PDB file of C-alpha atoms in Angstrom:
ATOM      1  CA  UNK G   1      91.353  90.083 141.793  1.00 54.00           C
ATOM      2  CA  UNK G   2      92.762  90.565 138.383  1.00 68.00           C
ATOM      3  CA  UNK G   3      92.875  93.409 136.907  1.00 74.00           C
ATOM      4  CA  UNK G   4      90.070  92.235 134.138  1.00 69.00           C
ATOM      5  CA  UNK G   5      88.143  91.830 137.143  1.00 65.00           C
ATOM      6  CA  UNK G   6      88.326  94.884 138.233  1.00 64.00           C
ATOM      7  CA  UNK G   7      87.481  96.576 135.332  1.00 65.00           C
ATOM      8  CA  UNK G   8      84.397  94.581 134.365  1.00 55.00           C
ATOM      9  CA  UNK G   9      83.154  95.921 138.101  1.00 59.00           C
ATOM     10  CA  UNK G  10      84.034  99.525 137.597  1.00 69.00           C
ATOM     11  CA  UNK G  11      82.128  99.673 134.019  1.00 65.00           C
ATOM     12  CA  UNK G  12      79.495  97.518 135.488  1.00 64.00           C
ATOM     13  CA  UNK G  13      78.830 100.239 138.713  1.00 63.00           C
ATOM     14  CA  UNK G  14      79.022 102.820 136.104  1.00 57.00           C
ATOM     15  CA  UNK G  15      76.455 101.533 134.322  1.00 58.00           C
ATOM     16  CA  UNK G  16      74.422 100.682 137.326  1.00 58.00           C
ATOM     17  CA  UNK G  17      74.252 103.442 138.662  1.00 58.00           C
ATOM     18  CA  UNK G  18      73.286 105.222 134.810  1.00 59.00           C
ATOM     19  CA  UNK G  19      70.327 103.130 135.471  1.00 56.00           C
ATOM     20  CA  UNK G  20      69.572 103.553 139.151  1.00 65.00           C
ATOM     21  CA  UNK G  21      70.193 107.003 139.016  1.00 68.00           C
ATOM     22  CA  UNK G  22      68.134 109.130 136.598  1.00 75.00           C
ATOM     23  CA  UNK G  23      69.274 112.148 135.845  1.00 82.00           C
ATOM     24  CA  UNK G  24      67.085 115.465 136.954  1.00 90.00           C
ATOM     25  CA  UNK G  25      65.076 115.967 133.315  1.00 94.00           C
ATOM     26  CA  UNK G  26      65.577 119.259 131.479  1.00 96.00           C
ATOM     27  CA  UNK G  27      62.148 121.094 130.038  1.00 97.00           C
ATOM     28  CA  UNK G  28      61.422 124.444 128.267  1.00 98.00           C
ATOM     29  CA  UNK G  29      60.086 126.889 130.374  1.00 98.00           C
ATOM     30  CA  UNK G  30      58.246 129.839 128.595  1.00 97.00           C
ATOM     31  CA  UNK G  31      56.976 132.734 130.596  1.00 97.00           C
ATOM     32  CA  UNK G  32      54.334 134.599 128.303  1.00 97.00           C
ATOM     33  CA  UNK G  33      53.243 138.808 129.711  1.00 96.00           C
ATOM     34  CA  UNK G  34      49.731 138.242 127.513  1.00 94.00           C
ATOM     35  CA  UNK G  35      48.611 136.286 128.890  1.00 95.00           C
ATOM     36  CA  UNK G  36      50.141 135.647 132.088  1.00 96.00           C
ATOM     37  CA  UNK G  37      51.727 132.403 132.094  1.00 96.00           C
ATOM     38  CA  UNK G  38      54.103 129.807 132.332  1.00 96.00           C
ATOM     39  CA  UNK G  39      54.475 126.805 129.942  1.00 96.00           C
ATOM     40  CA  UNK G  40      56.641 123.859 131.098  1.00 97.00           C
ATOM     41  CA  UNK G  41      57.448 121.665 128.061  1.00 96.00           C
ATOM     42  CA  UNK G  42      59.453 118.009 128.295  1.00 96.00           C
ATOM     43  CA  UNK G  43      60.604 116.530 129.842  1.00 96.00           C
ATOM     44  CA  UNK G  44      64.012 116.320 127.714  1.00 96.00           C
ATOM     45  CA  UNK G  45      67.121 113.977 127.977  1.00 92.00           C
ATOM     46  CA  UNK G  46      69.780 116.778 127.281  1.00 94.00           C
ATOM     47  CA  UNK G  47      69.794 120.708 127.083  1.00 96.00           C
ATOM     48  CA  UNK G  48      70.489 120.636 123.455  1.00 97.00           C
ATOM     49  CA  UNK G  49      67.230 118.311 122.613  1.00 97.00           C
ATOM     50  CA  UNK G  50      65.206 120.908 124.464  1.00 97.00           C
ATOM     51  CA  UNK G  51      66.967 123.817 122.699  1.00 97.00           C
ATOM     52  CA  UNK G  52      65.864 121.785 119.355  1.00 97.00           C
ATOM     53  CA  UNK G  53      62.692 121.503 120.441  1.00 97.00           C
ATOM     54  CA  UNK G  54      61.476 125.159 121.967  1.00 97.00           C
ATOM     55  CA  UNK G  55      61.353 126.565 118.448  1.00 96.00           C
ATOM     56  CA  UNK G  56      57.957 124.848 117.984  1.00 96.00           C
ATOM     57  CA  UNK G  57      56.289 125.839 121.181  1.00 96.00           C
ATOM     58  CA  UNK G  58      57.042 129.611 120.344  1.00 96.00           C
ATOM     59  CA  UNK G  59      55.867 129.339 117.401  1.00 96.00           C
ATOM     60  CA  UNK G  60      52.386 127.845 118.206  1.00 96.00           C
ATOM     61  CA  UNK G  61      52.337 130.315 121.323  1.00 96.00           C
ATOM     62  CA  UNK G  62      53.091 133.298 118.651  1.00 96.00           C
ATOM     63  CA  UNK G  63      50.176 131.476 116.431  1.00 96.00           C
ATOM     64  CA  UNK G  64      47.659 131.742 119.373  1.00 94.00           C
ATOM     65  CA  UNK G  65      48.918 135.796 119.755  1.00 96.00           C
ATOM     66  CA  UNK G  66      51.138 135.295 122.972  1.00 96.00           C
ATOM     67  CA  UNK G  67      53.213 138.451 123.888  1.00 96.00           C
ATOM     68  CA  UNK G  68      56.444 139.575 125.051  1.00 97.00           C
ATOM     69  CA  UNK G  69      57.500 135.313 124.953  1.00 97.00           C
ATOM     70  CA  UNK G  70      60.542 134.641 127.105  1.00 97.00           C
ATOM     71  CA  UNK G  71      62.557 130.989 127.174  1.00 97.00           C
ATOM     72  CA  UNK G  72      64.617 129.277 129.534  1.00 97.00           C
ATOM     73  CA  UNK G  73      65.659 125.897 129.329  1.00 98.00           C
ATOM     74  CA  UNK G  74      66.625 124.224 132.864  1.00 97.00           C
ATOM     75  CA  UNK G  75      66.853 120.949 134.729  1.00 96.00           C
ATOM     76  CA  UNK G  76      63.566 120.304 137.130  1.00 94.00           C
ATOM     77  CA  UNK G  77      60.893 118.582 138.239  1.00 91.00           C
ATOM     78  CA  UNK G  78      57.401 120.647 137.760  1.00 92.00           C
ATOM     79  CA  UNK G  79      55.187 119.996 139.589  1.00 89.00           C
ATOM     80  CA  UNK G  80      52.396 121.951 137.149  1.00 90.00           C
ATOM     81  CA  UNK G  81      52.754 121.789 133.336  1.00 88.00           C
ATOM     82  CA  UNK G  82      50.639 125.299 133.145  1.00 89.00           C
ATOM     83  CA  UNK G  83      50.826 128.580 135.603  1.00 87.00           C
ATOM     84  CA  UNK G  84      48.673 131.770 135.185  1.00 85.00           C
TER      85      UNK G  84
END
């Protein structure tokens, strides 16, 4: 093969595999002490669009009188959107 040929199939399993192969998602995760609960919001492409995003669900949270609000921001698959 030439070596044209060869690169056309490396970019082409790269991007094949981009497409077979979805990446784990990333969400917010806010634990809240009153009440007792855990918020999973996403999912999200990246880490930084979920750090964009988690300013708004803390606010609304602080608007319905949430305490003691904690965030992380990790890859996973929830299985419930809502714990408490």
């Amino acid at each position: 093969m030439t070596n044209l040929t060869n690169h056309l199939l490396r970019k082409f399993g790269l991007t094949l595999r981009k497409i077979l192969i979805k990446p784990t998602p990333w969400w917010v995760i806010i634990h809240t002490q009153n009440p007792i609960c855990t918020y999973y919001f996403g999912p999200f492409e990246s880490r930084t669009e979920a750090a964009i995003a988690q300013s708004g669900y803390i606010e609304d949270l602080e608007w319905e009188d949430a305490e003691d609000i904690q965030v992380q921001i990790q890859q996973l698959s929830p299985q419930k959107l809502t714990l408490g």
